[in-house]
CSV table of C-alpha atoms in Angstrom, one decimal:
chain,number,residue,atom,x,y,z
A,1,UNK,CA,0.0,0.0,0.0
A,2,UNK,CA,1.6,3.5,-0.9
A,3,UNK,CA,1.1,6.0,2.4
A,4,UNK,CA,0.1,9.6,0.9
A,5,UNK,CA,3.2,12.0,1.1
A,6,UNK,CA,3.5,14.0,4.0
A,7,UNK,CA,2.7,17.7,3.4
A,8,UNK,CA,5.6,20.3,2.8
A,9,UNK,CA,7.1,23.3,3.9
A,10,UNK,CA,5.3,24.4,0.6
A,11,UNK,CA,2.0,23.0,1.0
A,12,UNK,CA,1.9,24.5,4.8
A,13,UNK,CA,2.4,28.1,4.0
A,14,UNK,CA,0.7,30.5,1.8
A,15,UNK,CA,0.9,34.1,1.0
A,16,UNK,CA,-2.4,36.2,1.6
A,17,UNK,CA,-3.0,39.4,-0.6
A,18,UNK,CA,-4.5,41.3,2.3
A,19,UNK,CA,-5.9,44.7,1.8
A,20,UNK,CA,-7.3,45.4,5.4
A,21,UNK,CA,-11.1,44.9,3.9
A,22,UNK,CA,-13.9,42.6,4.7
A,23,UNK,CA,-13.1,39.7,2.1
A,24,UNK,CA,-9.3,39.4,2.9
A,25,UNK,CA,-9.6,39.3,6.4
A,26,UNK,CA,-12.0,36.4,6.8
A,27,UNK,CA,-9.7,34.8,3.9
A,28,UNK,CA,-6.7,35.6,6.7
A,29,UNK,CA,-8.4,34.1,9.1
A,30,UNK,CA,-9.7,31.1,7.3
A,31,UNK,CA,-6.1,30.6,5.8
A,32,UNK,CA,-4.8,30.4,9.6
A,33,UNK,CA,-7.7,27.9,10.6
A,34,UNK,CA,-6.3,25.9,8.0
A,35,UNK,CA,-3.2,25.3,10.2
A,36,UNK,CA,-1.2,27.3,7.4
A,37,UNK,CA,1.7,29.5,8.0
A,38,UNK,CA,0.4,32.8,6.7
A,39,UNK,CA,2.7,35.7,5.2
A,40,UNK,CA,0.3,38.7,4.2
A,41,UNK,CA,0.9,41.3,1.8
A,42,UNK,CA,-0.3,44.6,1.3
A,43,UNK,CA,-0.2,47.2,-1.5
A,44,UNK,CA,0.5,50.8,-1.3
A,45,UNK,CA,-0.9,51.6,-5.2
A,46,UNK,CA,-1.9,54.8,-4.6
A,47,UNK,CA,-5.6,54.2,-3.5
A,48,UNK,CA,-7.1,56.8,-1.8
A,49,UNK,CA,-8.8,54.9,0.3
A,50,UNK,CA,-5.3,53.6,1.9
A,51,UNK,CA,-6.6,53.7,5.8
A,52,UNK,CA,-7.0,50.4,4.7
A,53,UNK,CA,-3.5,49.9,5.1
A,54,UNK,CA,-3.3,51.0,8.7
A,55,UNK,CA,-6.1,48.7,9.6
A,56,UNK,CA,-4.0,45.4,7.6
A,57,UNK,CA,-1.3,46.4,9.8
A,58,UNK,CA,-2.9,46.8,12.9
A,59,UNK,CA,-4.8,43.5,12.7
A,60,UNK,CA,-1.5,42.2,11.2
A,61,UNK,CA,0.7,42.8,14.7
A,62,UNK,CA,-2.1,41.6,17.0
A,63,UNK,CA,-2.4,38.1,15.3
A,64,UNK,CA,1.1,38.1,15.1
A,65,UNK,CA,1.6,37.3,11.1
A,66,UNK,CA,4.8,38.4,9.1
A,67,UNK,CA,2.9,41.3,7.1
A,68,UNK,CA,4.7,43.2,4.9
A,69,UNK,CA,3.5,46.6,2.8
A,70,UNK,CA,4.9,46.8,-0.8
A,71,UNK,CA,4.8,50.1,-2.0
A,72,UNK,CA,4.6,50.4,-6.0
A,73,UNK,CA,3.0,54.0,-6.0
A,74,UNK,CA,5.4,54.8,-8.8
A,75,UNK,CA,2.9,52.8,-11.4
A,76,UNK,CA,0.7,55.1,-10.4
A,77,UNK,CA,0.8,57.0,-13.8
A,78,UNK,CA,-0.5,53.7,-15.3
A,79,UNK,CA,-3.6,52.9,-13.5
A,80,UNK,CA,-4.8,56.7,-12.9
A,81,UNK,CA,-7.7,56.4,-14.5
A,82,UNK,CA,-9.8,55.3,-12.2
A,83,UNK,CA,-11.7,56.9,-9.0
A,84,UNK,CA,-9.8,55.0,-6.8
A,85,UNK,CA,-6.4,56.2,-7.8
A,86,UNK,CA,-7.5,59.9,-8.8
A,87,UNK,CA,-8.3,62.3,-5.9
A,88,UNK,CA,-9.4,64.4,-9.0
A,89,UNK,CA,-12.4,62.5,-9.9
A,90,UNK,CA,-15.5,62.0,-8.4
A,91,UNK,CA,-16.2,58.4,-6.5
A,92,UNK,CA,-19.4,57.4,-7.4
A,93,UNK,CA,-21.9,56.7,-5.2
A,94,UNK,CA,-25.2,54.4,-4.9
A,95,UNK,CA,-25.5,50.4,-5.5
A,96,UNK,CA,-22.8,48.3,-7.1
A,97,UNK,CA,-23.9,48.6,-10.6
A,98,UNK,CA,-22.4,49.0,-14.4
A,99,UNK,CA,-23.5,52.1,-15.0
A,100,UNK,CA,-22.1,54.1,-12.1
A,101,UNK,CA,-19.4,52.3,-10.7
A,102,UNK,CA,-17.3,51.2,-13.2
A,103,UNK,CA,-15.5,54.2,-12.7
A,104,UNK,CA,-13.8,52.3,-9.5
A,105,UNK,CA,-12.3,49.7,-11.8
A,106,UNK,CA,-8.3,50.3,-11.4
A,107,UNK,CA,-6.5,48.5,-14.6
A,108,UNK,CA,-5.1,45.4,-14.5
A,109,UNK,CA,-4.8,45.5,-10.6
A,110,UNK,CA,-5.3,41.7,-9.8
A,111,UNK,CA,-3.2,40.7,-12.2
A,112,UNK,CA,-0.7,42.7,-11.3
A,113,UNK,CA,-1.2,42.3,-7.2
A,114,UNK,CA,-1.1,38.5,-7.8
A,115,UNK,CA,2.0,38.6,-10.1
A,116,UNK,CA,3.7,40.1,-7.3
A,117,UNK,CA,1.9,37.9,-4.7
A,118,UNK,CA,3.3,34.9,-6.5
A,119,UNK,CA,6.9,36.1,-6.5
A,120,UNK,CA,7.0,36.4,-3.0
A,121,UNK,CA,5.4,32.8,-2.6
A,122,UNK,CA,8.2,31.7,-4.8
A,123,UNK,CA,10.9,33.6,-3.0
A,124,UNK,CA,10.0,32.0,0.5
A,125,UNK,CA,8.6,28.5,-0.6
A,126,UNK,CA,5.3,29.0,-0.5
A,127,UNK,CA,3.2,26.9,-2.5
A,128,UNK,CA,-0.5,28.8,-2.4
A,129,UNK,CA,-1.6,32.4,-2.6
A,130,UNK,CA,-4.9,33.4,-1.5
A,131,UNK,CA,-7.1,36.1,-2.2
A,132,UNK,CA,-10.7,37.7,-2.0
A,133,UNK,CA,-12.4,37.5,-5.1
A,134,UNK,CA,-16.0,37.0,-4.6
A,135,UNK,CA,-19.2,36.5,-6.9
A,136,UNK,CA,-20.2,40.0,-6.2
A,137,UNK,CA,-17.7,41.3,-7.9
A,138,UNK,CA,-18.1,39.8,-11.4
A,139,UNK,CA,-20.7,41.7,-13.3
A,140,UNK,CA,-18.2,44.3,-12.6
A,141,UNK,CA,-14.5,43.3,-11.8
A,142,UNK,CA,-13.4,41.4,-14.7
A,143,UNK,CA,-10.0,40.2,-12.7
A,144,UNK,CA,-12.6,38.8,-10.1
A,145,UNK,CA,-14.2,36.1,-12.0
A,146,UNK,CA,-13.7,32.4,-12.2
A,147,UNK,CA,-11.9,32.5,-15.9
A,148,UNK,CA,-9.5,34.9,-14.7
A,149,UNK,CA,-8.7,33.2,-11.5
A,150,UNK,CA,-8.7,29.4,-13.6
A,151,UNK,CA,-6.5,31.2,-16.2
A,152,UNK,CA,-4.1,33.1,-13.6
A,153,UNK,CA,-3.5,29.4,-11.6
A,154,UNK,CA,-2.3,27.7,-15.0
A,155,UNK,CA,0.2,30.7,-15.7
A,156,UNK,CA,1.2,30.3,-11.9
A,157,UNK,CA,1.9,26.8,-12.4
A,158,UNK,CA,4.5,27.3,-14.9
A,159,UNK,CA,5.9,30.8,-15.0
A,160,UNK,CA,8.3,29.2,-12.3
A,161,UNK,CA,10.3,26.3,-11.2
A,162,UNK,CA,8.1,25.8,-8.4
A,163,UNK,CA,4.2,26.0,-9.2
A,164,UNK,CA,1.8,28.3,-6.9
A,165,UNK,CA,-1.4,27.6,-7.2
A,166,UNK,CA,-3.7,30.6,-6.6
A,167,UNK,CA,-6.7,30.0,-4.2
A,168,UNK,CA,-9.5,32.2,-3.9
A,169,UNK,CA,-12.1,30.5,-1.6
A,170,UNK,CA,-15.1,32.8,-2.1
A,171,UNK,CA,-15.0,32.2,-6.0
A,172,UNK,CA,-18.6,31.9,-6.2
A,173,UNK,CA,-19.7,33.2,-2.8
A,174,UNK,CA,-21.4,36.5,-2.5
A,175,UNK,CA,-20.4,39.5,0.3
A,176,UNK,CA,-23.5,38.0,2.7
A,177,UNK,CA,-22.0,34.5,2.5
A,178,UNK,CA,-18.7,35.5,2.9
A,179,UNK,CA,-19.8,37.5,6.4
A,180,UNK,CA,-22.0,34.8,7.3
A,181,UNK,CA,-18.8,32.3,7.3
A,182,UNK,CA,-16.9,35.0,9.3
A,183,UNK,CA,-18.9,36.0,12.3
A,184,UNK,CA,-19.5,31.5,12.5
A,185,UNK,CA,-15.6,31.9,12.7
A,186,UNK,CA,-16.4,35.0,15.8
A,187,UNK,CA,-14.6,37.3,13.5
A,188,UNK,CA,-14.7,41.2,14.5
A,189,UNK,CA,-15.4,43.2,11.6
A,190,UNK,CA,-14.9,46.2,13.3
A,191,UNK,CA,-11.0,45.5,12.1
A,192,UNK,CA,-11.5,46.2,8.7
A,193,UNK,CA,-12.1,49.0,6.2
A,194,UNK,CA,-14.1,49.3,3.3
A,195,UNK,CA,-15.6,52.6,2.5
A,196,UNK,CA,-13.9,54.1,-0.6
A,197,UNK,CA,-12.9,57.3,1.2
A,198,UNK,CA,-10.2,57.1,4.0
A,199,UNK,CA,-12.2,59.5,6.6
A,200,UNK,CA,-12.7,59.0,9.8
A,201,UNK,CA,-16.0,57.6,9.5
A,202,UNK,CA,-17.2,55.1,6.7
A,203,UNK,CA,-19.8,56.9,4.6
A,204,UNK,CA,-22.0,54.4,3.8
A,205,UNK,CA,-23.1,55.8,0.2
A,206,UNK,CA,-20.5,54.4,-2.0
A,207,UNK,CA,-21.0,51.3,-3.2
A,208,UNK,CA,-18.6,49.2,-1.2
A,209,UNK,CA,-20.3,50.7,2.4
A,210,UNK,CA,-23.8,49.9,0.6
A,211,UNK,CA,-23.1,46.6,0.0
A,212,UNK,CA,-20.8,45.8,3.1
A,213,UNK,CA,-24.7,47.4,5.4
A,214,UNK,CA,-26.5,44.8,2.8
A,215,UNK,CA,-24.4,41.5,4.0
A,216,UNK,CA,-24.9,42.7,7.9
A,217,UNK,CA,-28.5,43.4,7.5
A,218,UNK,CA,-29.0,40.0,5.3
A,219,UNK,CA,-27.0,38.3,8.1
A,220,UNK,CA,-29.2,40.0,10.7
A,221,UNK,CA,-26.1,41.3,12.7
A,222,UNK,CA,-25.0,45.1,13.6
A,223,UNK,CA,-21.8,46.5,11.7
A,224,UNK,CA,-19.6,47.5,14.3
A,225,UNK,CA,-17.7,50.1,12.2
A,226,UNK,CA,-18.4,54.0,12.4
A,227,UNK,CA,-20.6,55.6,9.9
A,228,UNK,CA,-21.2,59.0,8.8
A,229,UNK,CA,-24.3,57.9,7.0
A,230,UNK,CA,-26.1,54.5,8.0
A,231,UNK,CA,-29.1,55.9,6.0
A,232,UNK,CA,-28.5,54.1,2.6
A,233,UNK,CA,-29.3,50.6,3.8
A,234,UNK,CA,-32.2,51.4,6.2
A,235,UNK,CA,-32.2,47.5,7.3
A,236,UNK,CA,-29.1,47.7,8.7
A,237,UNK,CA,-29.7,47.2,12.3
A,238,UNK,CA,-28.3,50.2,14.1
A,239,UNK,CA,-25.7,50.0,16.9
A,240,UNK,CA,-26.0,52.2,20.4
A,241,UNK,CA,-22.9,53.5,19.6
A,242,UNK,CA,-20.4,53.9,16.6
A,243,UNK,CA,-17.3,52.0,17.1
C-alpha cells in the first residue's frame, strides 16, 4: 500500500494578498484555521482609500503574522484612471452597478497584485496564494471572476520552477455568505475598512459601504464600524454606539 506524502514546507504556507477589507480578512483568518503559515501582503498603489493599510497592519501585529507593505506608488501613472487612484475624480456613489461604478475599476490591478503575490510565494517557498475575489464582484470586476482566476492558476503553475497555485475561496460566494462564514468563525469586523474614502468615519453611500450594510443586514447582525451615514441601507440594524 503507498502511504500519501507528507505535506511540505510548501504546502503549509501561503501568501495572503491582504488589503485590510472585509473579504481578505476572513480569507486571513480562514487561511490560519487551515493550520497554514500565513505571510500577508499589502499594497500601497496609490488608492485613496489607503486607511485600509493602517487597519491590515494593525490587525496584522495583534495576530502576530509576518505582514509586509509593498509600496509600488510609482505605477501610479499607469492605472490613474480610475476613481480610486485619482483624488481628482468624483467616487461614485449608490448600489454596485455598471453604469455608475465602473468608474472604480483600477487597470489590470489583480493581475498585477497576484503577479507580485506569487513572486514572494516563490521567494520563500510557498506553495498557495490566496485572495478575495468573490461572486459579487463579477458583473463588474473582470480580474474577479472564475476564468480569470482558472487562467491566472495555470500561468502560476509554470511561470516558475516551483508551481503556486492561486486559491480564492469565495470564488462563487457572494459579500453576505462571505460575512455569514466570518462571524460563524467569531470574526470582529470592526477590524476592517471598506468605504472608498479614508475618513474617519465610513460613509456608507458608495458602493462598497452599501453593500458591506447589505451583508450585515441579510446576516441579521449590527456592523460594528463607524458611519457617517447609516441611511443608505435602512435594514441595517443600528448599533447604540459607533465603534
Amino acid at each position: 500500500m503507498t502511504l500519501p506524502a507528507s505535506p511540505t514546507a510548501a504546502d503549509r504556507t501561503t501568501v495572503v494578498i491582504y488589503s485590510g477589507g472585509m473579504d481578505s480578512y476572513t480569507v486571513l483568518h480562514r487561511a490560519l484555521r487551515e493550520g497554514l503559515d500565513v505571510h500577508a501582503l499589502s499594497f500601497d498603489y496609490g488608492q485613496r482609500h489607503a486607511r485600509e493599510l493602517e487597519v491590515a497592519e494593525r490587525v496584522c501585529r495583534e495576530l502576530g503574522v509576518p505582514h509586509q507593505v509593498v509600496d509600488i506608488r510609482a505605477i501610479h501613472g499607469l492605472i490613474d484612471g480610475s476613481a480610486l487612484t485619482d483624488a481628482g475624480r468624483e467616487l461614485p456613489e449608490g448600489d454596485y452597478g455598471e453604469e455608475n461604478l465602473s468608474a472604480t475599476v483600477v487597470p489590470n490591478r489583480n493581475m498585477i497584485l497576484l503577479a507580485l503575490a506569487i513572486a514572494k510565494a516563490v521567494n520563500i517557498g510557498a506553495g498557495r496564494v490566496d485572495y478575495g475575489a468573490h461572486g459579487g464582484d463579477h458583473v463588474l470586476y473582470p480580474d474577479c471572476r472564475p476564468e480569470f482566476v482558472e487562467r491566472m492558476n495555470a500561468v502560476a503553475g509554470i511561470a516558475n520552477f516551483e508551481p503556486v497555485e492561486i486559491h480564492a475561496p469565495y470564488l462563487r460566494a457572494s459579500k453576505a455568505e462571505i460575512l455569514a462564514d466570518g462571524l460563524a468563525m467569531g470574526l470582529d469586523y470592526g477590524q476592517t475598512w471598506t468605504c472608498y474614502r479614508g475618513e474617519a468615519l465610513a460613509c456608507g453611500r458608495c458602493g462598497s459601504c452599501r453593500e458591506r450594510l447589505a451583508a450585515f443586514a441579510a446576516n441579521g447582525a449590527i456592523d460594528p464600524l463607524g458611519y457617517s451615514d447609516r441611511s443608505a441601507n435602512d435594514a441595517s440594524p443600528q448599533p447604540d454606539q459607533e465603534a
